[in-house]
Amino acid sequence: MAGVRYPIEMVNGVPVVAAPAEIDASTAHWLGELLLQAHCCGHGTFVVDMSRTRFCDAASVGVLVRAHKRALAQGGELRLVIPASTLVLRVFAVTGIDQVIPNFPGLDEALQSAPATAPRPPRPRRRRRPKPGMRTSADRRPADPGATPSPA
C-alpha cells in the first residue's frame, strides 16, 4: 500500500471510501482505520465503493461488518457499492453478508436516501436436539384428569 492513497471523498455530503482492488489480511487493518476515520467525520452513513475490488477475504469482511455495526449504533449504516457482475458479490451472497450490509450496484444508488436499516427477515426457529439422558416432553406421561394430587 506504500505510495497508494485512497482518501475519503465527500460526495453529496456523504463520506465515500474507495476500496482497493484486493482486500486481504495485509490491507484489512488499513481499511478498518480508514472506515473508522470515515465514521468519525460525523456522518452516521457512509459508503465503501468496492466497484474495483476483485478479492475480499474473511478478515476484510469482518472489518466491514464491524464498521456497519458501529454505524448502526449511531443511527446510520455502511453501504457498499458492488457491481452485480463481481465475484465479491457472489461471495457475499454465499456467506449471507449481502443480507447484513446494504449493497448497491452503483454509487448513485448507494447515495440515494434510504431507510437507515432494512428489516431483516426472521430466522426460522430450529428445534433443539435433546442431549443424551435429557428428558423431553415425549418422555412425560400426560396428566390424568381424574387423578387426585398425591399428598407429598
N, CA, C and O atoms as a DFTB+ gen file, in Angstrom:
608 C
 N C O
     1  1       0.806      -1.182       0.000
     2  2       0.000       0.000       0.000
     3  2       0.858       1.258       0.000
     4  3       0.324       2.366      -0.058
     5  1       2.154       1.111       0.062
     6  2       3.035       2.273       0.094
     7  2       2.886       3.069      -1.186
     8  3       2.954       2.523      -2.287
     9  1       2.682       4.362      -1.026
    10  2       2.574       5.233      -2.177
    11  2       1.169       5.325      -2.747
    12  3       0.856       6.282      -3.455
    13  1       0.309       4.345      -2.451
    14  2      -1.053       4.371      -2.947
    15  2      -1.933       4.934      -1.840
    16  3      -1.857       4.505      -0.689
    17  1      -2.752       5.881      -2.197
    18  2      -3.587       6.531      -1.196
    19  2      -5.035       6.529      -1.663
    20  3      -5.329       6.887      -2.804
    21  1      -5.919       6.131      -0.794
    22  2      -7.340       6.112      -1.091
    23  2      -8.024       7.005      -0.070
    24  3      -8.509       6.519       0.952
    25  1      -8.068       8.303      -0.335
    26  2      -8.650       9.214       0.649
    27  2     -10.162       9.037       0.728
    28  3     -10.792       8.406      -0.120
    29  1     -10.705       9.618       1.774
    30  2     -12.151       9.657       1.920
    31  2     -12.638      10.858       1.118
    32  3     -12.205      11.988       1.344
    33  1     -13.523      10.606       0.201
    34  2     -14.057      11.675      -0.637
    35  2     -15.486      11.959      -0.205
    36  3     -16.247      11.028       0.057
    37  1     -15.857      13.212      -0.127
    38  2     -17.226      13.589       0.205
    39  2     -18.009      13.728      -1.096
    40  3     -17.647      14.529      -1.958
    41  1     -19.073      12.956      -1.241
    42  2     -19.926      13.001      -2.423
    43  2     -21.345      13.281      -1.936
    44  3     -21.925      12.476      -1.207
    45  1     -21.892      14.403      -2.333
    46  2     -23.225      14.825      -1.882
    47  2     -23.334      14.823      -0.361
    48  3     -24.380      14.488       0.194
    49  1     -22.256      15.198       0.300
    50  2     -22.253      15.273       1.756
    51  2     -22.078      13.943       2.466
    52  3     -22.191      13.885       3.690
    53  1     -21.807      12.877       1.732
    54  2     -21.642      11.541       2.314
    55  2     -20.198      11.091       2.107
    56  3     -19.686      11.170       0.991
    57  1     -19.525      10.616       3.175
    58  2     -18.168      10.104       3.001
    59  2     -18.174       8.819       2.150
    60  3     -18.951       7.897       2.396
    61  1     -17.292       8.790       1.150
    62  2     -17.161       7.623       0.279
    63  2     -15.709       7.171       0.317
    64  3     -14.796       7.950       0.041
    65  1     -15.503       5.900       0.662
    66  2     -14.174       5.306       0.709
    67  2     -14.023       4.410      -0.510
    68  3     -14.837       3.510      -0.722
    69  1     -12.996       4.644      -1.311
    70  2     -12.718       3.791      -2.468
    71  2     -11.841       2.635      -2.006
    72  3     -10.693       2.837      -1.610
    73  1     -12.387       1.426      -2.059
    74  2     -11.642       0.244      -1.626
    75  2     -10.645      -0.167      -2.701
    76  3     -10.879       0.061      -3.888
    77  1      -9.541      -0.766      -2.292
    78  2      -8.546      -1.216      -3.280
    79  2      -9.026      -2.448      -4.043
    80  3     -10.054      -3.036      -3.707
    81  1      -8.281      -2.828      -5.062
    82  2      -8.645      -3.972      -5.896
    83  2      -8.618      -5.285      -5.115
    84  3      -9.428      -6.173      -5.378
    85  1      -7.717      -5.417      -4.180
    86  2      -7.641      -6.620      -3.360
    87  2      -7.617      -6.222      -1.895
    88  3      -6.781      -5.428      -1.463
    89  1      -8.547      -6.786      -1.142
    90  2      -8.598      -6.530       0.294
    91  2      -8.340      -7.862       0.969
    92  3      -9.170      -8.769       0.917
    93  1      -7.176      -7.972       1.607
    94  2      -6.805      -9.216       2.268
    95  2      -6.241      -8.903       3.648
    96  3      -6.372      -7.781       4.138
    97  1      -5.620      -9.887       4.267
    98  2      -5.100      -9.710       5.621
    99  2      -4.108      -8.554       5.713
   100  3      -4.010      -7.904       6.754
   101  1      -3.375      -8.294       4.637
   102  2      -2.378      -7.221       4.684
   103  2      -3.001      -5.828       4.564
   104  3      -2.384      -4.844       4.974
   105  1      -4.198      -5.729       4.017
   106  2      -4.841      -4.424       3.851
   107  2      -6.081      -4.245       4.727
   108  3      -6.630      -3.144       4.791
   109  1      -6.533      -5.305       5.403
   110  2      -7.758      -5.226       6.210
   111  2      -7.618      -4.201       7.335
   112  3      -8.546      -3.431       7.584
   113  1      -6.471      -4.182       8.018
   114  2      -6.274      -3.230       9.108
   115  2      -6.320      -1.797       8.576
   116  3      -6.940      -0.921       9.179
   117  1      -5.663      -1.573       7.452
   118  2      -5.661      -0.246       6.827
   119  2      -7.087       0.174       6.476
   120  3      -7.471       1.317       6.724
   121  1      -7.878      -0.742       5.899
   122  2      -9.260      -0.438       5.552
   123  2     -10.071      -0.133       6.810
   124  3     -10.888       0.788       6.813
   125  1      -9.851      -0.894       7.865
   126  2     -10.547      -0.646       9.123
   127  2     -10.268       0.735       9.671
   128  3     -11.176       1.416      10.148
   129  1      -9.006       1.154       9.606
   130  2      -8.642       2.504      10.068
   131  2      -9.315       3.582       9.218
   132  3      -9.787       4.590       9.744
   133  1      -9.355       3.366       7.920
   134  2      -9.986       4.323       7.017
   135  2     -11.490       4.406       7.269
   136  3     -12.064       5.494       7.231
   137  1     -12.132       3.264       7.528
   138  2     -13.561       3.255       7.814
   139  2     -13.858       3.928       9.153
   140  3     -14.872       4.610       9.301
   141  1     -12.977       3.734      10.116
   142  2     -13.136       4.414      11.400
   143  2     -13.019       5.927      11.201
   144  3     -13.766       6.701      11.798
   145  1     -12.094       6.325      10.374
   146  2     -11.919       7.748      10.055
   147  2     -13.172       8.302       9.368
   148  3     -13.610       9.409       9.681
   149  1     -13.752       7.535       8.433
   150  2     -14.972       7.968       7.745
   151  2     -16.124       8.063       8.734
   152  3     -16.949       8.973       8.646
   153  1     -16.182       7.142       9.659
   154  2     -17.236       7.148      10.681
   155  2     -17.096       8.361      11.595
   156  3     -18.091       8.958      12.007
   157  1     -15.877       8.710      11.901
   158  2     -15.620       9.829      12.814
   159  2     -15.815      11.189      12.161
   160  3     -15.711      12.213      12.836
   161  1     -16.095      11.222      10.862
   162  2     -16.344      12.501      10.175
   163  2     -17.653      13.127      10.625
   164  3     -17.989      14.229      10.191
   165  1     -18.401      12.444      11.490
   166  2     -19.653      12.990      11.981
   167  2     -20.864      12.554      11.186
   168  3     -21.967      13.049      11.418
   169  1     -20.679      11.642      10.259
   170  2     -21.786      11.143       9.452
   171  2     -22.099       9.721       9.892
   172  3     -21.197       8.890      10.004
   173  1     -23.369       9.439      10.141
   174  2     -23.756       8.088      10.521
   175  2     -23.659       7.130       9.357
   176  3     -23.285       5.969       9.523
   177  1     -23.997       7.621       8.171
   178  2     -24.000       6.781       6.986
   179  2     -22.801       7.116       6.110
   180  3     -22.498       8.286       5.874
   181  1     -22.122       6.075       5.630
   182  2     -21.031       6.281       4.690
   183  2     -20.975       5.109       3.727
   184  3     -21.582       4.066       3.970
   185  1     -20.251       5.283       2.643
   186  2     -20.236       4.328       1.538
   187  2     -18.824       3.804       1.320
   188  3     -17.852       4.555       1.399
   189  1     -18.720       2.511       1.045
   190  2     -17.462       1.919       0.600
   191  2     -17.672       1.498      -0.852
   192  3     -18.486       0.622      -1.144
   193  1     -16.940       2.123      -1.741
   194  2     -17.039       1.830      -3.169
   195  2     -16.104       0.669      -3.492
   196  3     -14.885       0.829      -3.553
   197  1     -16.702      -0.504      -3.698
   198  2     -15.929      -1.717      -3.990
   199  2     -16.037      -2.088      -5.468
   200  3     -15.857      -3.249      -5.834
   201  1     -16.330      -1.109      -6.310
   202  2     -16.507      -1.410      -7.730
   203  2     -15.219      -1.887      -8.401
   204  3     -15.279      -2.566      -9.426
   205  1     -14.050      -1.544      -7.839
   206  2     -12.766      -2.019      -8.393
   207  2     -12.259      -3.263      -7.665
   208  3     -11.257      -3.849      -8.073
   209  1     -12.936      -3.671      -6.593
   210  2     -12.458      -4.770      -5.763
   211  2     -12.744      -6.107      -6.430
   212  3     -13.881      -6.412      -6.789
   213  1     -11.684      -6.900      -6.586
   214  2     -11.798      -8.225      -7.181
   215  2     -11.691      -9.326      -6.152
   216  3     -12.104     -10.457      -6.410
   217  1     -11.133      -9.011      -4.968
   218  2     -10.916     -10.025      -3.945
   219  2     -11.148      -9.412      -2.576
   220  3     -10.708      -8.296      -2.299
   221  1     -11.842     -10.151      -1.725
   222  2     -12.108      -9.690      -0.367
   223  2     -12.106     -10.923       0.536
   224  3     -12.972     -11.787       0.397
   225  1     -11.146     -11.016       1.459
   226  2     -11.046     -12.205       2.302
   227  2     -11.877     -12.062       3.575
   228  3     -12.530     -11.040       3.786
   229  1     -11.850     -13.088       4.417
   230  2     -12.662     -13.122       5.638
   231  2     -12.301     -12.002       6.607
   232  3     -13.186     -11.445       7.256
   233  1     -11.029     -11.664       6.716
   234  2     -10.619     -10.579       7.616
   235  2     -11.244      -9.259       7.173
   236  3     -11.650      -8.449       8.007
   237  1     -11.318      -9.047       5.891
   238  2     -11.905      -7.822       5.354
   239  2     -13.407      -7.781       5.569
   240  3     -13.970      -6.725       5.861
   241  1     -14.053      -8.925       5.426
   242  2     -15.489      -8.997       5.682
   243  2     -15.761      -8.634       7.136
   244  3     -16.721      -7.920       7.429
   245  1     -14.922      -9.120       8.048
   246  2     -15.058      -8.777       9.454
   247  2     -14.917      -7.291       9.696
   248  3     -15.647      -6.720      10.506
   249  1     -13.995      -6.665       9.009
   250  2     -13.806      -5.208       9.128
   251  2     -15.062      -4.479       8.660
   252  3     -15.496      -3.522       9.301
   253  1     -15.641      -4.917       7.561
   254  2     -16.851      -4.275       7.035
   255  2     -18.037      -4.457       7.981
   256  3     -18.810      -3.525       8.200
   257  1     -18.177      -5.650       8.535
   258  2     -19.284      -5.911       9.461
   259  2     -19.142      -5.057      10.717
   260  3     -20.128      -4.493      11.193
   261  1     -17.932      -4.954      11.258
   262  2     -17.717      -4.113      12.448
   263  2     -18.017      -2.645      12.149
   264  3     -18.606      -1.952      12.979
   265  1     -17.621      -2.174      10.985
   266  2     -17.891      -0.787      10.600
   267  2     -19.397      -0.560      10.452
   268  3     -19.913       0.492      10.829
   269  1     -20.089      -1.547       9.906
   270  2     -21.537      -1.423       9.754
   271  2     -22.219      -1.388      11.127
   272  3     -23.120      -0.579      11.345
   273  1     -21.803      -2.248      12.040
   274  2     -22.381      -2.253      13.389
   275  2     -22.131      -0.927      14.105
   276  3     -23.005      -0.415      14.806
   277  1     -20.937      -0.381      13.923
   278  2     -20.603       0.914      14.523
   279  2     -21.518       2.003      13.961
   280  3     -22.001       2.856      14.705
   281  1     -21.754       1.972      12.656
   282  2     -22.635       2.963      12.025
   283  2     -24.077       2.792      12.502
   284  3     -24.762       3.780      12.769
   285  1     -24.539       1.555      12.611
   286  2     -25.901       1.309      13.086
   287  2     -26.099       1.844      14.500
   288  3     -27.155       2.387      14.827
   289  1     -25.078       1.687      15.332
   290  2     -25.161       2.166      16.713
   291  2     -25.323       3.688      16.762
   292  3     -25.839       4.226      17.741
   293  1     -24.889       4.369      15.724
   294  2     -25.004       5.830      15.653
   295  2     -26.210       6.271      14.820
   296  3     -26.366       7.456      14.526
   297  1     -27.060       5.317      14.442
   298  2     -28.252       5.656      13.666
   299  2     -28.023       5.746      12.169
   300  3     -28.883       6.246      11.444
   301  1     -26.890       5.277      11.696
   302  2     -26.595       5.306      10.259
   303  2     -26.414       3.902       9.729
   304  3     -26.973       2.947      10.267
   305  1     -25.644       3.783       8.692
   306  2     -25.329       2.475       8.132
   307  2     -24.145       2.588       7.177
   308  3     -23.833       3.661       6.659
   309  1     -23.513       1.468       6.967
   310  2     -22.471       1.352       5.958
   311  2     -23.160       0.829       4.705
   312  3     -23.935      -0.125       4.777
   313  1     -22.891       1.435       3.574
   314  2     -23.445       0.993       2.299
   315  2     -22.293       0.608       1.392
   316  3     -21.284       1.310       1.326
   317  1     -22.444      -0.497       0.700
   318  2     -21.406      -0.979      -0.194
   319  2     -21.837      -0.791      -1.646
   320  3     -23.000      -0.994      -1.993
   321  1     -20.883      -0.401      -2.486
   322  2     -21.104      -0.371      -3.929
   323  2     -20.380      -1.583      -4.491
   324  3     -19.151      -1.652      -4.495
   325  1     -21.180      -2.545      -4.968
   326  2     -20.624      -3.779      -5.526
   327  2     -21.392      -4.095      -6.800
   328  3     -22.565      -4.464      -6.731
   329  1     -20.761      -3.959      -7.961
   330  2     -21.457      -4.307      -9.204
   331  2     -21.898      -5.771      -9.191
   332  3     -21.212      -6.632      -8.638
   333  1     -23.046      -6.038      -9.803
   334  2     -23.628      -7.386      -9.786
   335  2     -22.737      -8.430     -10.448
   336  3     -22.854      -9.617     -10.142
   337  1     -21.863      -8.019     -11.333
   338  2     -21.047      -8.979     -12.081
   339  2     -19.784      -9.420     -11.336
   340  3     -19.037     -10.249     -11.856
   341  1     -19.526      -8.901     -10.152
   342  2     -18.257      -9.208      -9.492
   343  2     -18.322     -10.473      -8.653
   344  3     -19.380     -10.859      -8.155
   345  1     -17.180     -11.101      -8.512
   346  2     -17.046     -12.291      -7.679
   347  2     -17.286     -11.939      -6.215
   348  3     -17.784     -12.765      -5.450
   349  1     -16.938     -10.733      -5.829
   350  2     -17.114     -10.298      -4.441
   351  2     -18.586     -10.392      -4.041
   352  3     -18.899     -10.852      -2.942
   353  1     -19.483      -9.965      -4.914
   354  2     -20.907     -10.025      -4.596
   355  2     -21.362     -11.474      -4.444
   356  3     -22.180     -11.781      -3.577
   357  1     -20.844     -12.348      -5.269
   358  2     -21.208     -13.773      -5.142
   359  2     -20.725     -14.337      -3.815
   360  3     -21.438     -15.109      -3.173
   361  1     -19.528     -13.960      -3.400
   362  2     -19.009     -14.427      -2.110
   363  2     -19.864     -13.879      -0.972
   364  3     -20.176     -14.604      -0.028
   365  1     -20.243     -12.607      -1.054
   366  2     -21.089     -12.007      -0.025
   367  2     -22.447     -12.697       0.022
   368  3     -23.009     -12.882       1.102
   369  1     -22.983     -13.080      -1.143
   370  2     -24.280     -13.758      -1.187
   371  2     -24.196     -15.143      -0.553
   372  3     -25.099     -15.545       0.181
   373  1     -23.131     -15.866      -0.827
   374  2     -22.962     -17.206      -0.260
   375  2     -22.823     -17.152       1.256
   376  3     -23.350     -18.011       1.962
   377  1     -22.121     -16.152       1.751
   378  2     -21.899     -16.045       3.198
   379  2     -23.045     -15.335       3.917
   380  3     -23.104     -15.367       5.146
   381  1     -23.949     -14.700       3.186
   382  2     -25.067     -14.000       3.794
   383  2     -24.778     -12.556       4.154
   384  3     -25.655     -11.864       4.672
   385  1     -23.572     -12.091       3.891
   386  2     -23.209     -10.709       4.216
   387  2     -24.046      -9.723       3.396
   388  3     -24.312      -8.608       3.845
   389  1     -24.460     -10.136       2.195
   390  2     -25.286      -9.243       1.372
   391  2     -26.633      -8.964       2.019
   392  3     -27.296      -7.994       1.651
   393  1     -27.060      -9.793       2.981
   394  2     -28.302      -9.562       3.708
   395  2     -28.079      -8.715       4.958
   396  3     -29.035      -8.210       5.547
   397  1     -26.828      -8.561       5.361
   398  2     -26.495      -7.820       6.577
   399  2     -26.141      -6.374       6.250
   400  3     -26.623      -5.448       6.903
   401  1     -25.304      -6.183       5.243
   402  2     -24.852      -4.845       4.857
   403  2     -25.516      -4.474       3.534
   404  3     -25.393      -5.207       2.553
   405  1     -26.223      -3.336       3.498
   406  2     -26.863      -2.935       2.244
   407  2     -25.828      -2.748       1.138
   408  3     -24.783      -2.131       1.348
   409  1     -26.130      -3.283      -0.033
   410  2     -25.208      -3.125      -1.162
   411  2     -25.988      -2.691      -2.389
   412  3     -27.162      -3.019      -2.563
   413  1     -25.297      -1.947      -3.228
   414  2     -25.914      -1.313      -4.388
   415  2     -25.023      -1.521      -5.594
   416  3     -23.807      -1.643      -5.449
   417  1     -25.615      -1.566      -6.803
   418  2     -24.806      -1.795      -7.998
   419  2     -23.987      -0.589      -8.436
   420  3     -23.029      -0.737      -9.195
   421  1     -24.351       0.606      -7.966
   422  2     -23.621       1.805      -8.357
   423  2     -23.614       2.848      -7.254
   424  3     -24.407       2.779      -6.315
   425  1     -22.716       3.812      -7.374
   426  2     -22.574       4.848      -6.358
   427  2     -23.820       5.725      -6.262
   428  3     -24.214       6.115      -5.163
   429  1     -24.444       6.040      -7.398
   430  2     -25.648       6.873      -7.360
   431  2     -26.748       6.237      -6.515
   432  3     -27.406       6.919      -5.729
   433  1     -26.945       4.933      -6.679
   434  2     -27.964       4.235      -5.899
   435  2     -27.620       4.222      -4.420
   436  3     -28.502       4.368      -3.574
   437  1     -26.348       4.048      -4.105
   438  2     -25.917       3.998      -2.699
   439  2     -26.088       5.343      -2.012
   440  3     -26.308       5.402      -0.802
   441  1     -25.988       6.420      -2.776
   442  2     -26.098       7.753      -2.190
   443  2     -27.538       8.227      -2.046
   444  3     -27.800       9.184      -1.318
   445  1     -28.460       7.582      -2.717
   446  2     -29.863       7.976      -2.598
   447  2     -30.347       7.704      -1.185
   448  3     -29.885       6.776      -0.521
   449  1     -31.283       8.528      -0.737
   450  2     -31.782       8.335       0.624
   451  2     -32.542       7.023       0.710
   452  3     -33.309       6.659      -0.181
   453  1     -32.308       6.340       1.791
   454  2     -32.943       5.045       2.048
   455  2     -33.128       4.922       3.540
   456  3     -32.490       5.651       4.300
   457  1     -33.986       4.019       3.983
   458  2     -34.129       3.849       5.426
   459  2     -32.793       3.447       6.035
   460  3     -31.970       2.799       5.388
   461  1     -32.591       3.841       7.290
   462  2     -31.316       3.567       7.963
   463  2     -31.004       2.082       7.961
   464  3     -29.853       1.691       7.763
   465  1     -31.989       1.271       8.174
   466  2     -31.772      -0.171       8.117
   467  2     -33.002      -0.825       7.544
   468  3     -34.125      -0.423       7.845
   469  1     -32.803      -1.802       6.742
   470  2     -33.917      -2.577       6.231
   471  2     -34.195      -3.706       7.218
   472  3     -33.259      -4.315       7.737
   473  1     -35.465      -3.990       7.483
   474  2     -35.738      -5.065       8.427
   475  2     -35.252      -6.395       7.873
   476  3     -35.464      -6.713       6.703
   477  1     -34.609      -7.151       8.718
   478  2     -34.114      -8.453       8.308
   479  2     -35.227      -9.466       8.486
   480  3     -35.975      -9.401       9.461
   481  1     -35.344     -10.400       7.556
   482  2     -36.392     -11.403       7.702
   483  2     -36.112     -12.268       8.932
   484  3     -34.954     -12.537       9.252
   485  1     -37.172     -12.704       9.622
   486  2     -36.936     -13.529      10.808
   487  2     -36.332     -14.868      10.418
   488  3     -36.653     -15.438       9.376
   489  1     -35.457     -15.348      11.273
   490  2     -34.849     -16.655      11.028
   491  2     -35.814     -17.743      11.469
   492  3     -36.510     -17.595      12.474
   493  1     -35.855     -18.827      10.724
   494  2     -36.712     -19.926      11.166
   495  2     -36.157     -20.527      12.461
   496  3     -34.945     -20.651      12.636
   497  1     -37.056     -20.890      13.347
   498  2     -36.622     -21.474      14.616
   499  2     -36.192     -22.906      14.381
   500  3     -36.857     -23.667      13.679
   501  1     -35.084     -23.252      14.972
   502  2     -34.579     -24.614      14.873
   503  2     -34.997     -25.383      16.116
   504  3     -34.982     -24.855      17.228
   505  1     -35.363     -26.612      15.910
   506  2     -35.674     -27.465      17.048
   507  2     -34.372     -27.997      17.607
   508  3     -33.528     -28.514      16.874
   509  1     -34.224     -27.867      18.885
   510  2     -33.007     -28.368      19.518
   511  2     -33.127     -29.861      19.770
   512  3     -34.181     -30.371      20.151
   513  1     -32.037     -30.527      19.549
   514  2     -31.989     -31.948      19.870
   515  2     -31.645     -32.092      21.343
   516  3     -30.766     -31.395      21.851
   517  1     -32.332     -32.990      22.024
   518  2     -32.007     -33.166      23.437
   519  2     -30.649     -33.835      23.594
   520  3     -30.236     -34.657      22.775
   521  1     -29.979     -33.464      24.652
   522  2     -28.700     -34.098      24.964
   523  2     -28.966     -35.504      25.458
   524  3     -30.043     -35.779      25.986
   525  1     -28.001     -36.404      25.295
   526  2     -28.193     -37.772      25.778
   527  2     -28.535     -37.771      27.267
   528  3     -27.857     -37.135      28.074
   529  1     -29.605     -38.500      27.615
   530  2     -30.023     -38.594      29.006
   531  2     -30.978     -37.498      29.426
   532  3     -31.521     -37.546      30.530
   533  1     -31.193     -36.515      28.577
   534  2     -32.076     -35.402      28.912
   535  2     -33.532     -35.799      28.663
   536  3     -33.848     -36.402      27.638
   537  1     -34.414     -35.458      29.603
   538  2     -35.823     -35.780      29.437
   539  2     -36.464     -34.792      28.476
   540  3     -36.142     -33.604      28.467
   541  1     -37.367     -35.305      27.680
   542  2     -38.099     -34.456      26.743
   543  2     -39.577     -34.534      27.062
   544  3     -39.992     -35.343      27.892
   545  1     -40.381     -33.698      26.409
   546  2     -41.819     -33.723      26.641
   547  2     -42.424     -35.057      26.228
   548  3     -43.459     -35.445      26.770
   549  1     -41.819     -35.764      25.296
   550  2     -42.313     -37.073      24.887
   551  2     -42.124     -38.103      25.991
   552  3     -42.851     -39.096      26.028
   553  1     -41.159     -37.892      26.901
   554  2     -40.911     -38.815      27.998
   555  2     -41.935     -38.665      29.124
   556  3     -42.133     -39.592      29.910
   557  1     -42.566     -37.533      29.202
   558  2     -43.508     -37.259      30.287
   559  2     -44.862     -37.876      29.968
   560  3     -45.326     -37.836      28.828
   561  1     -45.483     -38.443      30.986
   562  2     -46.816     -39.018      30.800
   563  2     -47.842     -37.891      30.894
   564  3     -47.677     -36.962      31.685
   565  1     -48.899     -37.974      30.086
   566  2     -49.932     -36.954      30.196
   567  2     -50.632     -37.039      31.547
   568  3     -50.773     -38.122      32.116
   569  1     -51.063     -35.908      32.046
   570  2     -51.742     -35.876      33.335
   571  2     -53.093     -36.552      33.210
   572  3     -53.793     -36.388      32.210
   573  1     -53.460     -37.326      34.248
   574  2     -54.752     -37.996      34.284
   575  2     -55.752     -37.005      34.855
   576  3     -55.611     -36.583      36.003
   577  1     -56.777     -36.618      34.062
   578  2     -57.693     -35.587      34.545
   579  2     -58.482     -36.010      35.784
   580  3     -58.932     -35.145      36.537
   581  1     -58.666     -37.322      36.022
   582  2     -59.433     -37.768      37.179
   583  2     -58.590     -38.047      38.399
   584  3     -59.121     -38.338      39.470
   585  1     -57.286     -37.962      38.252
   586  2     -56.400     -38.296      39.382
   587  2     -56.380     -37.163      40.384
   588  3     -56.509     -35.991      40.031
   589  1     -56.213     -37.541      41.653
   590  2     -56.068     -36.549      42.716
   591  2     -54.598     -36.385      43.019
   592  3     -53.834     -37.346      42.928
   593  1     -54.195     -35.196      43.375
   594  2     -52.771     -34.991      43.672
   595  2     -52.362     -35.819      44.881
   596  3     -53.128     -35.962      45.835
   597  1     -51.174     -36.352      44.836
   598  2     -50.662     -37.155      45.951
   599  2     -50.235     -36.243      47.077
   600  3     -49.679     -35.170      46.839
   601  1     -50.493     -36.663      48.305
   602  2     -50.070     -35.839      49.444
   603  2     -48.586     -36.018      49.708
   604  3     -48.196     -36.916      50.454
   605  1     -47.785     -35.212      49.133
   606  2     -46.355     -35.359      49.335
   607  2     -45.793     -34.248      50.102
   608  3     -44.589     -34.222      50.360
